[in-house]
Short mmCIF file of C-alpha atoms in Angstrom, two decimals:
data_model
loop_
_atom_site.label_atom_id
_atom_site.label_comp_id
_atom_site.label_asym_id
_atom_site.label_seq_id
_atom_site.Cartn_x
_atom_site.Cartn_y
_atom_site.Cartn_z
CA MET A 897 -30.47 27.38 140.63
CA ASP A 898 -28.97 30.79 139.71
CA PRO A 899 -25.60 31.51 137.89
CA THR A 900 -23.33 32.13 140.99
CA ALA A 901 -24.71 28.83 142.70
CA ILE A 902 -23.15 26.74 139.18
CA VAL A 903 -20.40 28.59 139.00
CA ALA A 904 -19.53 28.07 142.73
CA LYS A 905 -20.16 24.04 142.09
CA VAL A 906 -18.09 23.70 139.14
CA SER A 907 -14.48 23.00 140.97
CA ALA A 908 -16.18 20.37 143.44
CA CYS A 909 -17.85 18.78 140.68
CA PHE A 910 -14.92 18.77 138.35
CA GLU A 911 -13.07 17.03 141.23
CA ASN A 912 -15.65 14.38 141.85
CA ALA A 913 -15.79 13.75 138.05
CA CYS A 914 -12.32 12.95 138.11
CA ASN A 915 -12.43 10.69 141.15
CA THR A 916 -15.43 8.61 140.37
CA GLY A 917 -13.97 8.18 136.64
CA ASP A 918 -16.81 9.49 135.02
CA LEU A 919 -15.01 12.46 133.40
CA LEU A 920 -11.59 11.92 131.54
CA TYR A 921 -8.75 14.47 132.08
CA PHE A 922 -5.78 14.89 129.80
CA PRO A 923 -3.18 17.08 131.41
CA SER A 924 -1.47 19.41 128.90
CA THR A 925 1.22 21.78 128.55
CA ILE A 926 0.73 25.39 127.33
CA VAL A 927 3.73 26.90 125.01
CA LYS A 928 3.64 30.74 124.15
CA HIS A 929 4.45 31.75 120.36
CA VAL A 930 4.50 34.99 118.98
CA ASP A 931 3.32 34.95 115.26
CA SER A 932 3.09 37.93 113.02
CA GLY A 933 3.11 40.25 115.93
CA VAL A 934 0.57 38.10 118.18
CA GLU A 935 0.80 36.21 121.08
CA TYR A 936 -0.98 32.61 120.56
CA GLU A 937 -1.25 29.81 122.91
CA ILE A 938 -0.31 26.27 121.76
CA ARG A 939 -1.50 23.49 124.26
CA LEU A 940 0.49 20.57 123.71
CA CYS A 941 -1.70 17.41 124.98
CA PRO A 942 0.22 14.01 123.81
CA ALA A 943 -2.85 11.89 125.38
CA LEU A 944 -4.92 12.80 122.57
CA GLN A 945 -2.89 10.55 120.33
CA HIS A 946 -4.52 7.58 121.87
CA LYS A 947 -8.17 9.40 121.51
CA PRO A 948 -10.33 7.33 118.82
CA HIS A 949 -10.88 10.02 116.39
CA LEU A 950 -14.66 10.56 115.69
CA PRO A 951 -16.04 11.58 112.40
CA THR A 952 -17.02 15.32 111.96
CA PRO A 953 -21.05 15.06 111.99
CA HIS A 954 -23.06 16.67 109.20
CA PHE A 955 -25.32 19.29 110.73
CA ASN A 956 -28.66 20.45 109.53
CA ALA A 957 -30.83 22.48 111.88
CA ALA A 958 -33.85 20.79 109.93
CA THR A 959 -33.41 17.48 110.44
CA ASP A 960 -31.15 17.04 113.86
CA ALA A 961 -34.17 17.29 115.81
CA GLY A 962 -35.25 14.07 114.44
CA LEU A 963 -31.56 12.10 114.48
CA ALA A 964 -31.14 13.07 118.22
CA VAL A 965 -32.86 10.43 119.77
CA GLN A 966 -31.65 7.97 122.77
CA GLY A 967 -31.56 4.21 121.64
CA ASN A 968 -30.17 2.58 118.95
CA ARG A 969 -32.72 2.27 116.64
CA GLY A 970 -31.00 3.25 113.43
CA LYS A 971 -30.64 6.98 115.46
CA LEU A 972 -27.85 8.80 116.63
CA PHE A 973 -27.84 8.97 120.65
CA ASP A 974 -27.79 12.41 122.06
CA PRO A 975 -25.10 12.61 124.75
CA PHE A 976 -26.77 15.56 126.13
CA ALA A 977 -30.44 14.10 126.46
CA PRO A 978 -31.15 13.08 130.29
CA PRO A 979 -31.07 11.25 131.92
CA TYR A 980 -28.02 12.90 133.04
CA ASN A 981 -24.83 11.57 134.48
CA VAL A 982 -25.20 12.97 138.08
CA ASN A 983 -21.44 13.19 138.19
CA LEU A 984 -21.15 15.28 135.18
CA HIS A 985 -24.50 17.34 136.13
CA VAL A 986 -23.46 20.86 137.42
CA GLY A 987 -27.28 22.17 137.66
CA GLU A 988 -30.09 23.91 135.65
CA LEU A 989 -30.95 27.20 134.92
CA ARG A 990 -34.41 28.90 133.56
CA ASP A 991 -34.04 31.88 131.28
CA GLU A 992 -36.26 34.43 133.10
CA GLU A 993 -37.96 36.36 130.40
CA SER A 994 -38.30 32.97 127.87
CA GLN A 995 -38.81 31.01 130.64
CA GLU A 996 -36.62 28.38 128.56
CA GLU A 997 -34.62 25.90 130.27
CA PHE A 998 -30.89 24.89 130.67
CA VAL A 999 -28.83 21.95 131.97
CA VAL A 1000 -25.03 22.52 132.90
CA LEU A 1001 -22.63 19.90 132.35
CA LEU A 1002 -19.38 19.22 132.54
CA ASN A 1003 -17.17 17.83 129.44
CA LYS A 1004 -16.64 14.79 130.02
CA PHE A 1005 -13.41 14.74 127.71
CA SER A 1006 -11.33 17.81 129.62
CA ILE A 1007 -8.13 18.93 128.39
CA VAL A 1008 -8.70 22.40 130.56
CA PRO A 1009 -9.79 21.77 134.34
CA GLN A 1010 -13.51 22.40 135.02
CA HIS A 1011 -14.33 22.86 131.20
CA PHE A 1012 -18.43 22.87 131.62
CA LEU A 1013 -21.17 23.07 129.08
CA LEU A 1014 -24.36 25.31 128.93
CA VAL A 1015 -26.92 23.00 127.01
CA THR A 1016 -30.17 23.44 125.94
CA LYS A 1017 -32.52 21.37 127.91
CA GLU A 1018 -34.95 21.16 124.78
CA PHE A 1019 -33.10 19.44 121.94
CA LYS A 1020 -32.24 22.34 119.35
CA SER A 1021 -29.51 22.20 116.61
CA GLN A 1022 -26.18 23.24 116.67
CA ALA A 1023 -26.38 24.24 113.63
CA SER A 1024 -28.99 27.17 114.27
CA PRO A 1025 -28.03 30.29 115.62
CA LEU A 1026 -27.62 31.62 118.96
CA MET A 1027 -31.03 33.24 120.44
CA PRO A 1028 -31.41 35.78 123.00
CA PRO A 1029 -31.78 33.62 125.81
CA GLU A 1030 -28.57 31.41 125.27
CA LEU A 1031 -26.66 34.60 124.91
CA VAL A 1032 -28.22 36.31 127.96
CA GLN A 1033 -27.64 32.92 129.77
CA THR A 1034 -23.91 32.57 128.29
CA TYR A 1035 -23.13 36.31 129.65
CA LEU A 1036 -24.47 35.54 133.42
CA LEU A 1037 -22.63 33.06 133.62
CA LEU A 1038 -19.51 34.94 132.69
CA SER A 1039 -20.75 37.60 134.91
CA ALA A 1040 -20.93 35.41 137.88
CA GLY A 1041 -17.48 34.01 137.47
CA ARG A 1042 -15.71 37.15 137.54
CA LYS A 1043 -17.84 38.07 140.80
CA SER A 1044 -16.51 34.84 142.20
CA GLY A 1045 -12.77 35.19 141.38
CA LYS A 1046 -13.02 32.64 138.44
CA LYS A 1047 -11.91 34.21 134.78
CA LEU A 1048 -14.35 32.32 132.42
CA PHE A 1049 -14.76 32.83 128.39
CA ALA A 1050 -17.40 31.18 126.37
CA PHE A 1051 -17.49 29.69 122.98
CA PHE A 1052 -19.88 27.86 120.20
CA ASN A 1053 -18.99 26.27 117.07
CA CYS A 1054 -21.90 26.54 114.70
CA GLY A 1055 -21.86 24.39 111.50
CA ASP A 1056 -20.18 21.67 109.56
CA ASN A 1057 -16.92 23.49 109.00
CA SER A 1058 -16.83 24.94 112.67
CA GLY A 1059 -15.24 22.04 114.47
CA ALA A 1060 -18.54 21.11 116.16
CA SER A 1061 -18.63 17.50 117.63
CA GLN A 1062 -22.52 17.50 118.66
CA ALA A 1063 -25.97 18.25 117.16
CA HIS A 1064 -27.35 19.29 120.23
CA LYS A 1065 -26.64 22.99 121.14
CA HIS A 1066 -24.25 23.84 123.53
CA ILE A 1067 -22.12 26.81 124.61
CA GLN A 1068 -18.81 25.81 126.28
CA PHE A 1069 -16.68 27.67 128.62
CA ILE A 1070 -13.55 27.50 130.08
CA PRO A 1071 -11.37 29.40 132.82
CA ILE A 1072 -8.44 30.92 131.74
CA GLY A 1073 -5.37 31.93 134.32
CA ASP A 1074 -4.54 35.02 132.26
CA GLU A 1075 -6.06 38.34 133.88
CA ASP A 1076 -6.35 39.67 129.86
CA GLY A 1077 -8.40 36.82 128.50
CA PRO A 1078 -7.41 34.55 125.37
CA PRO A 1079 -5.31 36.27 122.91
CA ILE A 1080 -8.07 37.48 120.90
CA GLU A 1081 -9.17 39.62 123.86
CA ARG A 1082 -6.11 41.10 124.20
CA LEU A 1083 -6.32 42.42 120.40
CA ALA A 1084 -9.81 43.73 120.78
CA ARG A 1085 -9.43 45.56 123.85
CA GLU A 1086 -6.14 47.62 122.19
CA ALA A 1087 -8.38 48.42 119.36
CA ARG A 1088 -9.20 52.61 119.43
CA LEU A 1089 -12.73 52.60 118.19
CA GLU A 1090 -14.54 55.83 116.76
CA PHE A 1091 -17.69 54.30 117.47
CA GLY A 1092 -18.05 52.41 120.34
CA ASP A 1093 -21.52 50.46 119.23
CA LYS A 1094 -20.51 49.56 116.18
CA PRO A 1095 -18.99 46.14 114.85
CA PHE A 1096 -15.13 46.34 114.12
CA SER A 1097 -12.37 43.93 112.63
CA LEU A 1098 -9.44 43.22 114.00
CA ARG A 1099 -7.11 44.01 111.42
CA LYS A 1100 -3.93 42.64 112.78
CA LEU A 1101 -5.38 39.21 112.33
CA SER A 1102 -4.72 37.09 108.44
CA TYR A 1103 -8.60 36.46 108.38
CA ALA A 1104 -11.82 37.59 108.58
CA SER A 1105 -13.49 38.60 112.34
CA HIS A 1106 -16.11 40.31 113.47
CA SER A 1107 -16.40 42.02 116.86
CA TYR A 1108 -18.07 44.06 119.15
CA ARG A 1109 -17.51 45.90 122.28
CA PHE A 1110 -20.39 45.91 124.97
CA PRO A 1111 -21.18 48.73 127.21
CA SER A 1112 -18.82 49.77 130.03
CA SER A 1113 -20.56 47.95 133.20
CA PHE A 1114 -22.52 45.88 130.83
CA ASP A 1115 -23.12 43.21 133.34
CA THR A 1116 -24.90 45.77 135.75
CA TYR A 1117 -27.58 46.21 132.97
CA PRO A 1118 -31.02 45.24 134.03
CA LEU A 1119 -32.08 41.59 132.10
CA ASP A 1120 -34.31 43.18 129.13
CA ARG A 1121 -31.84 45.87 128.45
CA LEU A 1122 -28.75 43.03 128.44
CA GLU A 1123 -30.94 40.95 126.24
CA SER A 1124 -31.36 43.58 123.63
CA VAL A 1125 -27.57 45.03 123.41
CA ILE A 1126 -26.35 41.63 123.50
CA SER A 1127 -28.79 40.02 120.48
CA ASP A 1128 -28.67 43.34 118.76
CA ALA A 1129 -24.67 42.51 118.68
CA PHE A 1130 -24.83 39.16 117.68
CA LEU A 1131 -27.12 39.72 114.51
CA GLN A 1132 -25.03 42.44 113.50
CA LEU A 1133 -21.65 40.44 113.84
CA LEU A 1134 -23.86 37.71 111.86
CA ASP A 1135 -24.85 39.53 109.50
CA LEU A 1136 -21.35 40.78 108.47
CA SER A 1137 -20.26 37.13 108.67
CA ILE A 1138 -22.77 35.83 105.92
CA SER A 1139 -21.97 39.12 104.12
CA THR A 1140 -18.03 37.99 104.54
CA ILE A 1141 -19.12 34.38 102.94
CA ARG A 1142 -20.97 36.13 99.90
CA HIS A 1143 -17.49 37.61 98.60
CA ASP A 1144 -16.15 34.09 98.54
CA PRO A 1145 -16.75 32.59 95.10
CA ASP A 1146 -15.25 28.94 96.29
CA TYR A 1147 -17.54 28.78 99.63
CA PRO A 1148 -18.67 25.32 100.10
CA THR A 1149 -22.08 24.50 99.59
CA GLY A 1150 -24.83 24.41 102.51
CA SER A 1151 -25.46 26.47 105.58
CA PRO A 1152 -22.77 28.83 106.68
CA SER A 1153 -20.34 27.64 109.27
CA TYR A 1154 -18.73 30.00 111.78
CA ASN A 1155 -17.26 30.28 115.37
CA VAL A 1156 -18.83 32.89 118.01
CA ILE A 1157 -16.25 33.88 121.41
CA ILE A 1158 -17.94 35.42 124.33
CA THR A 1159 -16.28 37.47 127.03
CA LEU A 1160 -17.31 40.02 129.34
CA GLU A 1161 -16.13 43.15 127.19
CA HIS A 1162 -16.56 41.54 123.52
CA LEU A 1163 -18.67 39.30 120.96
CA HIS A 1164 -16.41 37.81 118.55
CA ILE A 1165 -17.86 36.18 115.41
CA ILE A 1166 -15.16 34.57 112.86
CA PRO A 1167 -16.99 32.90 109.50
CA ARG A 1168 -15.72 29.48 108.52
CA ARG A 1169 -14.61 27.55 105.23
CA GLN A 1170 -13.61 24.35 106.39
CA GLU A 1171 -12.84 22.23 109.49
CA ASN A 1172 -9.23 21.03 109.13
CA HIS A 1173 -5.83 22.33 107.74
CA THR A 1174 -3.56 19.70 106.31
CA LEU A 1175 0.01 20.72 107.80
CA GLU A 1176 2.41 20.64 105.06
CA VAL A 1177 5.35 19.10 106.93
CA THR A 1178 3.60 15.88 108.64
CA GLY A 1179 0.34 15.50 105.87
CA GLU A 1180 -2.03 15.38 109.20
CA LYS A 1181 -5.06 17.19 109.43
CA LEU A 1182 -4.93 19.94 112.50
CA SER A 1183 -8.77 20.16 113.57
CA VAL A 1184 -9.61 23.93 114.50
CA ASN A 1185 -12.47 25.22 116.14
CA ALA A 1186 -13.28 27.99 118.28
CA LEU A 1187 -10.54 28.09 120.18
CA GLY A 1188 -8.24 28.60 118.15
CA PHE A 1189 -9.46 31.61 116.80
CA ALA A 1190 -9.78 32.86 120.34
CA GLY A 1191 -5.70 32.06 119.88
CA MET A 1192 -5.46 28.76 121.80
CA LEU A 1193 -4.44 25.96 119.38
CA LEU A 1194 -4.59 22.64 120.10
CA VAL A 1195 -1.63 19.86 119.05
CA LYS A 1196 -1.10 16.43 119.93
CA SER A 1197 2.83 15.71 119.84
CA GLU A 1198 5.96 17.69 119.65
CA GLU A 1199 6.05 17.09 116.13
CA GLU A 1200 2.84 18.71 115.40
CA LEU A 1201 4.14 21.63 117.67
CA GLU A 1202 7.12 22.36 115.40
CA ALA A 1203 5.26 21.70 112.19
CA VAL A 1204 2.40 24.57 113.45
CA LYS A 1205 5.16 27.54 114.39
CA GLN A 1206 6.83 26.53 111.10
CA GLU A 1207 3.97 26.53 108.82
CA THR A 1208 2.66 29.77 110.77
CA ILE A 1209 -0.35 30.34 112.84
CA SER A 1210 -1.59 33.00 110.60
CA VAL A 1211 -1.56 30.82 107.66
CA ILE A 1212 -3.14 28.12 108.88
CA LEU A 1213 -6.09 30.18 110.71
CA ARG A 1214 -6.44 31.75 107.34
CA GLY A 1215 -6.84 28.65 105.30
CA VAL A 1216 -9.34 27.48 107.59
CA GLY A 1217 -11.29 30.91 107.59
CA LEU A 1218 -11.96 33.69 105.08
CA GLU A 1219 -10.15 36.77 103.87
CA SER A 1220 -11.47 39.51 105.51
CA VAL A 1221 -13.38 42.05 103.12
CA HIS A 1222 -13.97 44.83 105.78
CA ASP A 1223 -13.60 47.98 103.99
CA MET A 1224 -15.86 46.56 101.03
CA GLN A 1225 -18.59 45.96 103.51
CA VAL A 1226 -21.19 48.99 104.15
CA GLU A 1227 -24.15 49.48 106.33
CA GLY A 1228 -27.04 47.25 105.51
CA THR A 1229 -25.97 44.10 105.27
CA SER A 1230 -29.10 42.92 106.76
CA GLN A 1231 -31.01 43.83 104.20
CA GLU A 1232 -29.34 41.23 102.05
CA THR A 1233 -31.15 37.79 101.07
CA PRO A 1234 -30.28 35.40 104.12
CA LEU A 1235 -28.29 32.20 103.05
CA ALA A 1236 -29.79 29.06 103.24
CA GLY A 1237 -30.06 27.21 106.86
CA LEU A 1238 -30.32 30.53 108.37
#
């Protein structure tokens, strides 16, 4: 199948999976909240109070492949391995350049309707950086969405402290009704850039973030050129994120964690220090993944919603992110010695 055919199938597949009971949809409401001059979206979903909490898995690119084996003989079960649930299976894609294969699956536990996943058909670790075929297929799906009148954005959680929940590599896609895109995209679009082909930082945010603006008409580029630009942009932002992590003397040991957000216009990488923030008012842990840094937080109760507003989103995201050192960063971070795990 091609990306256009995949996107066209998602809606009908979602409705069918809901009707068969193979997909669990948790309705929610969106509360707009302005914090430090940024308008965020807080999604309130009370039904999540009854969803069992699963411990965050430990991600290790070197060992994940050996653990993610079907069966219960002392090894972890891989929910993204075949045979696929036919009612969650949307279709399959093949990268033209590398011939790498992907499967597109609906998210079994959906808070946002038509939430779907791009999964590597062959097992790859969620702790590994995004590779050129994964970036290209992600962008092609976003482009196919726009052509069919569906506004989508993609996100990827990488590492122990990123909010990731599965070891098998997957990129997530959700539709968004707002034409301006998620809150982080609105900020990026407003940024005035001296050099259009260089990474930039969103100074209005309370935490370190690294962004890149794609060229205009990027979705019309030939595939080889599109792959070159998006891969180079990803590596530049990853280098800056690793540089940011090196400036934190108390960063947790192990491989670095970060979130990736991809839209038709921008690529964003946010380095992560920890997965959860403990709310002062309730003492409860609030898990934050890439959606939180896109500007779309998730809460399970009115009490938690008020606690988030009281503590402020800026403080929460700074607590699980890192301090920006953009002014200290200079060209050449790609020449630094890589951290373990990369």
